[in-house]
Amino acid sequence: MEEVCEGKDFSFPKQEERILSFWAEIKAFETQLNRTQSLPEYIFYDGPPFATGLPHYGHILAGTIKDIVTRYQSLTGHHVTRRFGWDCHGLPVENEIDRKLGIKRRDDVIKMGIDAYNEECRSIVTRYVEEWEKVITRTGRWIDFKNDYKTMDLNFMETVWWVFAQLFDKGLVYKGFKVMPYSTGCRTVLSNFEAGLNYKDVPDPEIMVAFPIIGDPHDAAFMAWTTTPWTLPSNLCLCVNANLDYVKVHNKYTGKVFVVAESRLSAIPIEKPKSKVANAPAGDTKVSNPKSKSGKTENLMDSYELLEKVKGSELVQKKYQPLFNYFIEFSDTAFRVVADNYVTDDSGTGIVHCAPAFGEDDYRVCIEHQIISKGENLIVAVDDDGCFTEKITDFSGTYVKDADKYIIEAVKAKGRLVKSGSFTHSYPFCWRSDTPLIYRAVPSWFVKVEELKAKLLENNSQTYWVPDYVKEKRFHNWLENARDWAISRSRFWGTPLPVWISEDGEEIVVMDSVAKLEKLSGAKVLDLHRHNIDHITIPSSRGLKFGVLRRVDDVFDCWFESGSMPYAYIHYPFENVELFEKNFPGHFVAEGLDQTRGWFYTLMVLSTALFGKPSFRNLICNGLVLAEDGKKMSKKLKNYPSPMEVIDDYGAVSSLLVNFGNIFSLEIICHSSLLVLLL
């Protein structure tokens, strides 16, 4: 290798390229792996990125941390296999194909054929592999691209089947009907942690609506507050808090009588006396909050007369007039007041309107109070595109967010609108389509994460994190509030659920391997994607008259696949049994802060469910590298300069020191001595 030349003409980029050429010439990385092969294993899990775009600085930062730790372990007496991986399935790939082919609806895919669609998806998955290898290698990182793993490979997918089958046999899987975050842009349900990936501050309507009480001597009405007017057509009950005080108040000027929580009286409108309204300037007839000379809001009792005060528990079972008649068939059980502790008095009126198809608590409350039955085929009056179905006749075909204004107009026309306005709040958007999420009841397959909560928290305490507060605060809190995980998606490009069901639903067979499917079906299986196995049937074990079992349509959430990575990338338990069982949990993982709700979480859930252990022992979590506008760097938004341009101009080492100097912060240095001992 040439000597380093010092002076004003010294070029970091050129010197780095000489070093890289020398490493390639002597096969430095390969030689290191060969020479350390007999040494104790140090297991490093490299999280698979989506291969639908080029790497940004966040990937390079995490990769640098990974490289530092794995190099150190190699130098201190360990064999460290470093295989790069690719997340090949899911919405990122399907979205690209949808844009390319102009696909707008699920029916478009069915029309062109799932086989053609999936092969289109397969064709673009490795499009950027060469570019990734070029960028990562240029940063000086030693990582094995030749023996990379892909979540679309047969061996990987087979292990995913095995993981699911283990959970199913443990009684940790169920099919249910659950209200989940739903992307109308991607036409699919999202997991709760996906829903938390993209929040924005946006304006939304807020309205107060009157629900007249049937048989009330004062013709009073319950006053409910909502920020989702589009859910009002599906209202089935009102919910109060049994322990709160509620008051019935009479407006002295309008004669209207409302029931609200006593502590929320200040939220209801104070209307001007009719004489004042008559003398007001044209158009000045809106509800106002008059001010006294002291600047304080005029005493509510100057406008309202207190008629009655009761506990919320005394309102339970009172019936009210429905706002719309779309669900009049539920009249025997619905349109009444129930009580639940989720209702608070920190906002609104202390009375919550419940639409069970569009709210998690709404659904739970309606089940618990027998408004609807758990096994019942709940009517979800919004289709996969987020538009009202024919059930909602007046707004059929209208996108729900667009329907807000029309529904408010309808409520006003019925004389039920008490107050309207708008407010800005933090609202979840789809992390891929960037469309607002809604909550929608969907049939899905779930993992019973809530049942594992205590063990998850215990396993988290056994791991070592840098920085430790991410583990003890952010990740602990996320686990503490974990909910059952919807692991299925009604999509096409993914690992199919290995579930075959009989026509009568009485017989279920779950495949844990390709061999089992071949044995039961008699078919030869070379690929596990939908278009290669959906046609395969299994004879019923009960006899010919019961027909055959067919596979369910769903595929796995891609997070389930990446969470299975510690087993699937080595094709466990079909291969490498001794390697896995001797070295599990893995020694080290590292990714960005956003993975506390993503990969770190799914790793922990699946390993806890399978083995009762965490999947990793040590973890380094770096902060997010933001773009110039303060937003997260995103391949989709393309809001950052090309890393290769910066590296070519200034060199990889210089770029790392300037851009990622915080990874050498005092906090990290203070942790480092302890970290090295534990790693």
PDB file of N, CA and C in Angstrom, residues 237-306:
ATOM      1  N   CYS A 237     -74.745   4.043  21.216  1.00  0.00           N
ATOM      2  CA  CYS A 237     -75.015   4.327  22.624  1.00  0.00           C
ATOM      3  C   CYS A 237     -74.255   5.569  23.055  1.00  0.00           C
ATOM      4  N   LEU A 238     -74.585   6.067  24.252  1.00  0.00           N
ATOM      5  CA  LEU A 238     -73.861   7.152  24.900  1.00  0.00           C
ATOM      6  C   LEU A 238     -73.243   6.601  26.175  1.00  0.00           C
ATOM      7  N   CYS A 239     -72.056   7.094  26.516  1.00  0.00           N
ATOM      8  CA  CYS A 239     -71.347   6.563  27.676  1.00  0.00           C
ATOM      9  C   CYS A 239     -71.016   7.679  28.658  1.00  0.00           C
ATOM     10  N   VAL A 240     -71.275   7.425  29.945  1.00  0.00           N
ATOM     11  CA  VAL A 240     -70.956   8.368  31.015  1.00  0.00           C
ATOM     12  C   VAL A 240     -70.003   7.686  31.987  1.00  0.00           C
ATOM     13  N   ASN A 241     -69.491   8.454  32.944  1.00  0.00           N
ATOM     14  CA  ASN A 241     -68.707   7.892  34.039  1.00  0.00           C
ATOM     15  C   ASN A 241     -69.618   7.771  35.251  1.00  0.00           C
ATOM     16  N   ALA A 242     -69.759   6.582  35.788  1.00  0.00           N
ATOM     17  CA  ALA A 242     -70.712   6.339  36.878  1.00  0.00           C
ATOM     18  C   ALA A 242     -70.424   7.180  38.110  1.00  0.00           C
ATOM     19  N   ASN A 243     -69.165   7.590  38.301  1.00  0.00           N
ATOM     20  CA  ASN A 243     -68.780   8.299  39.521  1.00  0.00           C
ATOM     21  C   ASN A 243     -68.782   9.818  39.386  1.00  0.00           C
ATOM     22  N   LEU A 244     -68.980  10.321  38.182  1.00  0.00           N
ATOM     23  CA  LEU A 244     -69.020  11.770  37.986  1.00  0.00           C
ATOM     24  C   LEU A 244     -70.399  12.316  38.332  1.00  0.00           C
ATOM     25  N   ASP A 245     -70.425  13.600  38.698  1.00  0.00           N
ATOM     26  CA  ASP A 245     -71.696  14.290  38.927  1.00  0.00           C
ATOM     27  C   ASP A 245     -72.179  14.899  37.616  1.00  0.00           C
ATOM     28  N   TYR A 246     -73.452  14.714  37.326  1.00  0.00           N
ATOM     29  CA  TYR A 246     -74.060  15.272  36.120  1.00  0.00           C
ATOM     30  C   TYR A 246     -75.209  16.194  36.526  1.00  0.00           C
ATOM     31  N   VAL A 247     -75.390  17.248  35.735  1.00  0.00           N
ATOM     32  CA  VAL A 247     -76.442  18.218  36.040  1.00  0.00           C
ATOM     33  C   VAL A 247     -77.372  18.376  34.849  1.00  0.00           C
ATOM     34  N   LYS A 248     -78.631  18.644  35.162  1.00  0.00           N
ATOM     35  CA  LYS A 248     -79.622  18.993  34.153  1.00  0.00           C
ATOM     36  C   LYS A 248     -79.853  20.494  34.294  1.00  0.00           C
ATOM     37  N   VAL A 249     -79.541  21.241  33.226  1.00  0.00           N
ATOM     38  CA  VAL A 249     -79.641  22.699  33.294  1.00  0.00           C
ATOM     39  C   VAL A 249     -80.597  23.224  32.227  1.00  0.00           C
ATOM     40  N   HIS A 250     -81.312  24.296  32.594  1.00  0.00           N
ATOM     41  CA  HIS A 250     -82.306  24.906  31.714  1.00  0.00           C
ATOM     42  C   HIS A 250     -81.793  26.259  31.258  1.00  0.00           C
ATOM     43  N   ASN A 251     -81.700  26.452  29.940  1.00  0.00           N
ATOM     44  CA  ASN A 251     -81.263  27.739  29.402  1.00  0.00           C
ATOM     45  C   ASN A 251     -82.421  28.732  29.496  1.00  0.00           C
ATOM     46  N   LYS A 252     -82.202  29.832  30.240  1.00  0.00           N
ATOM     47  CA  LYS A 252     -83.265  30.801  30.510  1.00  0.00           C
ATOM     48  C   LYS A 252     -83.709  31.541  29.253  1.00  0.00           C
ATOM     49  N   TYR A 253     -82.835  31.603  28.254  1.00  0.00           N
ATOM     50  CA  TYR A 253     -83.135  32.400  27.066  1.00  0.00           C
ATOM     51  C   TYR A 253     -83.721  31.572  25.928  1.00  0.00           C
ATOM     52  N   THR A 254     -83.268  30.317  25.793  1.00  0.00           N
ATOM     53  CA  THR A 254     -83.745  29.484  24.681  1.00  0.00           C
ATOM     54  C   THR A 254     -84.765  28.440  25.116  1.00  0.00           C
ATOM     55  N   GLY A 255     -84.819  28.178  26.404  1.00  0.00           N
ATOM     56  CA  GLY A 255     -85.734  27.161  26.906  1.00  0.00           C
ATOM     57  C   GLY A 255     -85.208  25.747  26.774  1.00  0.00           C
ATOM     58  N   LYS A 256     -84.028  25.570  26.186  1.00  0.00           N
ATOM     59  CA  LYS A 256     -83.470  24.233  26.004  1.00  0.00           C
ATOM     60  C   LYS A 256     -82.930  23.694  27.326  1.00  0.00           C
ATOM     61  N   VAL A 257     -83.005  22.369  27.477  1.00  0.00           N
ATOM     62  CA  VAL A 257     -82.531  21.707  28.692  1.00  0.00           C
ATOM     63  C   VAL A 257     -81.498  20.647  28.297  1.00  0.00           C
ATOM     64  N   PHE A 258     -80.328  20.734  28.924  1.00  0.00           N
ATOM     65  CA  PHE A 258     -79.245  19.817  28.599  1.00  0.00           C
ATOM     66  C   PHE A 258     -78.760  19.092  29.847  1.00  0.00           C
ATOM     67  N   VAL A 259     -78.205  17.892  29.620  1.00  0.00           N
ATOM     68  CA  VAL A 259     -77.539  17.130  30.674  1.00  0.00           C
ATOM     69  C   VAL A 259     -76.065  17.011  30.308  1.00  0.00           C
ATOM     70  N   VAL A 260     -75.200  17.476  31.219  1.00  0.00           N
ATOM     71  CA  VAL A 260     -73.750  17.412  31.023  1.00  0.00           C
ATOM     72  C   VAL A 260     -73.095  17.127  32.372  1.00  0.00           C
ATOM     73  N   ALA A 261     -71.813  16.784  32.349  1.00  0.00           N
ATOM     74  CA  ALA A 261     -71.062  16.631  33.591  1.00  0.00           C
ATOM     75  C   ALA A 261     -70.946  17.996  34.262  1.00  0.00           C
ATOM     76  N   GLU A 262     -71.130  18.037  35.571  1.00  0.00           N
ATOM     77  CA  GLU A 262     -71.089  19.315  36.288  1.00  0.00           C
ATOM     78  C   GLU A 262     -69.752  20.018  36.089  1.00  0.00           C
ATOM     79  N   SER A 263     -68.677  19.248  36.091  1.00  0.00           N
ATOM     80  CA  SER A 263     -67.345  19.835  35.949  1.00  0.00           C
ATOM     81  C   SER A 263     -67.071  20.344  34.544  1.00  0.00           C
ATOM     82  N   ARG A 264     -67.990  20.049  33.589  1.00  0.00           N
ATOM     83  CA  ARG A 264     -67.806  20.499  32.211  1.00  0.00           C
ATOM     84  C   ARG A 264     -68.822  21.559  31.810  1.00  0.00           C
ATOM     85  N   LEU A 265     -69.511  22.135  32.776  1.00  0.00           N
ATOM     86  CA  LEU A 265     -70.487  23.186  32.457  1.00  0.00           C
ATOM     87  C   LEU A 265     -69.852  24.348  31.711  1.00  0.00           C
ATOM     88  N   SER A 266     -68.600  24.633  32.041  1.00  0.00           N
ATOM     89  CA  SER A 266     -67.933  25.771  31.402  1.00  0.00           C
ATOM     90  C   SER A 266     -67.740  25.567  29.906  1.00  0.00           C
ATOM     91  N   ALA A 267     -67.875  24.327  29.435  1.00  0.00           N
ATOM     92  CA  ALA A 267     -67.664  24.045  28.010  1.00  0.00           C
ATOM     93  C   ALA A 267     -68.900  24.311  27.167  1.00  0.00           C
ATOM     94  N   ILE A 268     -70.075  24.372  27.809  1.00  0.00           N
ATOM     95  CA  ILE A 268     -71.291  24.547  27.015  1.00  0.00           C
ATOM     96  C   ILE A 268     -71.470  26.015  26.661  1.00  0.00           C
ATOM     97  N   PRO A 269     -72.135  26.305  25.554  1.00  0.00           N
ATOM     98  CA  PRO A 269     -72.271  27.695  25.100  1.00  0.00           C
ATOM     99  C   PRO A 269     -73.224  28.498  25.974  1.00  0.00           C
ATOM    100  N   ILE A 270     -72.900  29.778  26.132  1.00  0.00           N
ATOM    101  CA  ILE A 270     -73.787  30.723  26.808  1.00  0.00           C
ATOM    102  C   ILE A 270     -74.400  31.598  25.731  1.00  0.00           C
ATOM    103  N   GLU A 271     -75.701  31.525  25.583  1.00  0.00           N
ATOM    104  CA  GLU A 271     -76.364  32.257  24.509  1.00  0.00           C
ATOM    105  C   GLU A 271     -76.871  33.606  24.999  1.00  0.00           C
ATOM    106  N   LYS A 272     -76.827  34.579  24.097  1.00  0.00           N
ATOM    107  CA  LYS A 272     -77.291  35.923  24.438  1.00  0.00           C
ATOM    108  C   LYS A 272     -78.809  35.941  24.600  1.00  0.00           C
ATOM    109  N   PRO A 273     -79.328  36.827  25.464  1.00  0.00           N
ATOM    110  CA  PRO A 273     -80.786  37.010  25.526  1.00  0.00           C
ATOM    111  C   PRO A 273     -81.317  37.404  24.160  1.00  0.00           C
ATOM    112  N   LYS A 274     -82.543  36.982  23.870  1.00  0.00           N
ATOM    113  CA  LYS A 274     -83.115  37.236  22.551  1.00  0.00           C
ATOM    114  C   LYS A 274     -83.148  38.711  22.220  1.00  0.00           C
ATOM    115  N   SER A 275     -83.354  39.560  23.232  1.00  0.00           N
ATOM    116  CA  SER A 275     -83.408  41.003  22.974  1.00  0.00           C
ATOM    117  C   SER A 275     -82.086  41.514  22.456  1.00  0.00           C
ATOM    118  N   LYS A 276     -80.986  40.973  23.011  1.00  0.00           N
ATOM    119  CA  LYS A 276     -79.669  41.394  22.556  1.00  0.00           C
ATOM    120  C   LYS A 276     -79.389  40.880  21.156  1.00  0.00           C
ATOM    121  N   VAL A 277     -79.836  39.656  20.912  1.00  0.00           N
ATOM    122  CA  VAL A 277     -79.615  39.092  19.580  1.00  0.00           C
ATOM    123  C   VAL A 277     -80.357  39.904  18.531  1.00  0.00           C
ATOM    124  N   ALA A 278     -81.583  40.353  18.880  1.00  0.00           N
ATOM    125  CA  ALA A 278     -82.392  41.108  17.923  1.00  0.00           C
ATOM    126  C   ALA A 278     -81.741  42.423  17.551  1.00  0.00           C
ATOM    127  N   ASN A 279     -81.037  43.052  18.501  1.00  0.00           N
ATOM    128  CA  ASN A 279     -80.407  44.347  18.253  1.00  0.00           C
ATOM    129  C   ASN A 279     -78.975  44.223  17.747  1.00  0.00           C
ATOM    130  N   ALA A 280     -78.511  42.997  17.571  1.00  0.00           N
ATOM    131  CA  ALA A 280     -77.132  42.814  17.141  1.00  0.00           C
ATOM    132  C   ALA A 280     -76.981  43.124  15.667  1.00  0.00           C
ATOM    133  N   PRO A 281     -75.748  43.452  15.234  1.00  0.00           N
ATOM    134  CA  PRO A 281     -75.498  43.690  13.809  1.00  0.00           C
ATOM    135  C   PRO A 281     -75.852  42.454  12.994  1.00  0.00           C
ATOM    136  N   ALA A 282     -76.155  42.672  11.736  1.00  0.00           N
ATOM    137  CA  ALA A 282     -76.542  41.570  10.848  1.00  0.00           C
ATOM    138  C   ALA A 282     -75.486  40.477  10.859  1.00  0.00           C
ATOM    139  N   GLY A 283     -75.944  39.255  10.985  1.00  0.00           N
ATOM    140  CA  GLY A 283     -75.034  38.109  10.967  1.00  0.00           C
ATOM    141  C   GLY A 283     -74.460  37.781  12.324  1.00  0.00           C
ATOM    142  N   ASP A 284     -74.657  38.655  13.332  1.00  0.00           N
ATOM    143  CA  ASP A 284     -74.071  38.421  14.645  1.00  0.00           C
ATOM    144  C   ASP A 284     -75.039  37.647  15.524  1.00  0.00           C
ATOM    145  N   THR A 285     -75.265  36.390  15.203  1.00  0.00           N
ATOM    146  CA  THR A 285     -76.222  35.576  15.958  1.00  0.00           C
ATOM    147  C   THR A 285     -75.567  34.329  16.524  1.00  0.00           C
ATOM    148  N   LYS A 286     -74.244  34.314  16.539  1.00  0.00           N
ATOM    149  CA  LYS A 286     -73.542  33.136  17.025  1.00  0.00           C
ATOM    150  C   LYS A 286     -73.570  33.068  18.548  1.00  0.00           C
ATOM    151  N   VAL A 287     -73.394  31.871  19.067  1.00  0.00           N
ATOM    152  CA  VAL A 287     -73.275  31.678  20.506  1.00  0.00           C
ATOM    153  C   VAL A 287     -72.027  32.398  20.984  1.00  0.00           C
ATOM    154  N   SER A 288     -72.115  33.056  22.128  1.00  0.00           N
ATOM    155  CA  SER A 288     -70.961  33.783  22.644  1.00  0.00           C
ATOM    156  C   SER A 288     -70.753  33.469  24.107  1.00  0.00           C
ATOM    157  N   ASN A 289     -69.605  33.837  24.612  1.00  0.00           N
ATOM    158  CA  ASN A 289     -69.291  33.715  26.023  1.00  0.00           C
ATOM    159  C   ASN A 289     -69.100  35.118  26.578  1.00  0.00           C
ATOM    160  N   PRO A 290     -70.154  35.784  27.085  1.00  0.00           N
ATOM    161  CA  PRO A 290     -70.056  37.148  27.565  1.00  0.00           C
ATOM    162  C   PRO A 290     -69.023  37.274  28.668  1.00  0.00           C
ATOM    163  N   LYS A 291     -68.346  38.407  28.689  1.00  0.00           N
ATOM    164  CA  LYS A 291     -67.322  38.658  29.695  1.00  0.00           C
ATOM    165  C   LYS A 291     -67.800  39.724  30.679  1.00  0.00           C
ATOM    166  N   SER A 292     -67.453  39.554  31.939  1.00  0.00           N
ATOM    167  CA  SER A 292     -67.732  40.581  32.936  1.00  0.00           C
ATOM    168  C   SER A 292     -66.635  41.625  32.874  1.00  0.00           C
ATOM    169  N   LYS A 293     -66.777  42.726  33.620  1.00  0.00           N
ATOM    170  CA  LYS A 293     -65.783  43.794  33.605  1.00  0.00           C
ATOM    171  C   LYS A 293     -64.436  43.289  34.111  1.00  0.00           C
ATOM    172  N   SER A 294     -64.467  42.268  34.951  1.00  0.00           N
ATOM    173  CA  SER A 294     -63.220  41.731  35.488  1.00  0.00           C
ATOM    174  C   SER A 294     -62.500  40.850  34.475  1.00  0.00           C
ATOM    175  N   GLY A 295     -63.138  40.601  33.336  1.00  0.00           N
ATOM    176  CA  GLY A 295     -62.532  39.784  32.289  1.00  0.00           C
ATOM    177  C   GLY A 295     -62.858  38.318  32.418  1.00  0.00           C
ATOM    178  N   LYS A 296     -63.547  37.928  33.471  1.00  0.00           N
ATOM    179  CA  LYS A 296     -63.895  36.529  33.662  1.00  0.00           C
ATOM    180  C   LYS A 296     -65.194  36.192  32.936  1.00  0.00           C
ATOM    181  N   THR A 297     -65.354  34.900  32.603  1.00  0.00           N
ATOM    182  CA  THR A 297     -66.587  34.465  31.939  1.00  0.00           C
ATOM    183  C   THR A 297     -67.780  34.689  32.847  1.00  0.00           C
ATOM    184  N   GLU A 298     -68.843  35.216  32.269  1.00  0.00           N
ATOM    185  CA  GLU A 298     -70.055  35.473  33.040  1.00  0.00           C
ATOM    186  C   GLU A 298     -70.544  34.190  33.694  1.00  0.00           C
ATOM    187  N   ASN A 299     -71.010  34.296  34.925  1.00  0.00           N
ATOM    188  CA  ASN A 299     -71.483  33.142  35.669  1.00  0.00           C
ATOM    189  C   ASN A 299     -72.509  32.372  34.840  1.00  0.00           C
ATOM    190  N   LEU A 300     -72.241  31.068  34.688  1.00  0.00           N
ATOM    191  CA  LEU A 300     -73.139  30.245  33.882  1.00  0.00           C
ATOM    192  C   LEU A 300     -74.566  30.271  34.401  1.00  0.00           C
ATOM    193  N   MET A 301     -74.710  30.376  35.699  1.00  0.00           N
ATOM    194  CA  MET A 301     -76.056  30.327  36.269  1.00  0.00           C
ATOM    195  C   MET A 301     -76.865  31.586  35.982  1.00  0.00           C
ATOM    196  N   ASP A 302     -76.198  32.623  35.423  1.00  0.00           N
ATOM    197  CA  ASP A 302     -76.962  33.775  34.941  1.00  0.00           C
ATOM    198  C   ASP A 302     -77.725  33.407  33.677  1.00  0.00           C
ATOM    199  N   SER A 303     -77.217  32.389  32.969  1.00  0.00           N
ATOM    200  CA  SER A 303     -77.872  31.941  31.736  1.00  0.00           C
ATOM    201  C   SER A 303     -78.614  30.624  31.924  1.00  0.00           C
ATOM    202  N   TYR A 304     -78.150  29.819  32.868  1.00  0.00           N
ATOM    203  CA  TYR A 304     -78.735  28.493  33.062  1.00  0.00           C
ATOM    204  C   TYR A 304     -79.297  28.324  34.472  1.00  0.00           C
ATOM    205  N   GLU A 305     -80.384  27.616  34.550  1.00  0.00           N
ATOM    206  CA  GLU A 305     -81.015  27.287  35.827  1.00  0.00           C
ATOM    207  C   GLU A 305     -80.770  25.807  36.115  1.00  0.00           C
ATOM    208  N   LEU A 306     -80.273  25.506  37.314  1.00  0.00           N
ATOM    209  CA  LEU A 306     -80.025  24.121  37.700  1.00  0.00           C
ATOM    210  C   LEU A 306     -81.339  23.436  38.055  1.00  0.00           C
TER     211      LEU A 306
END
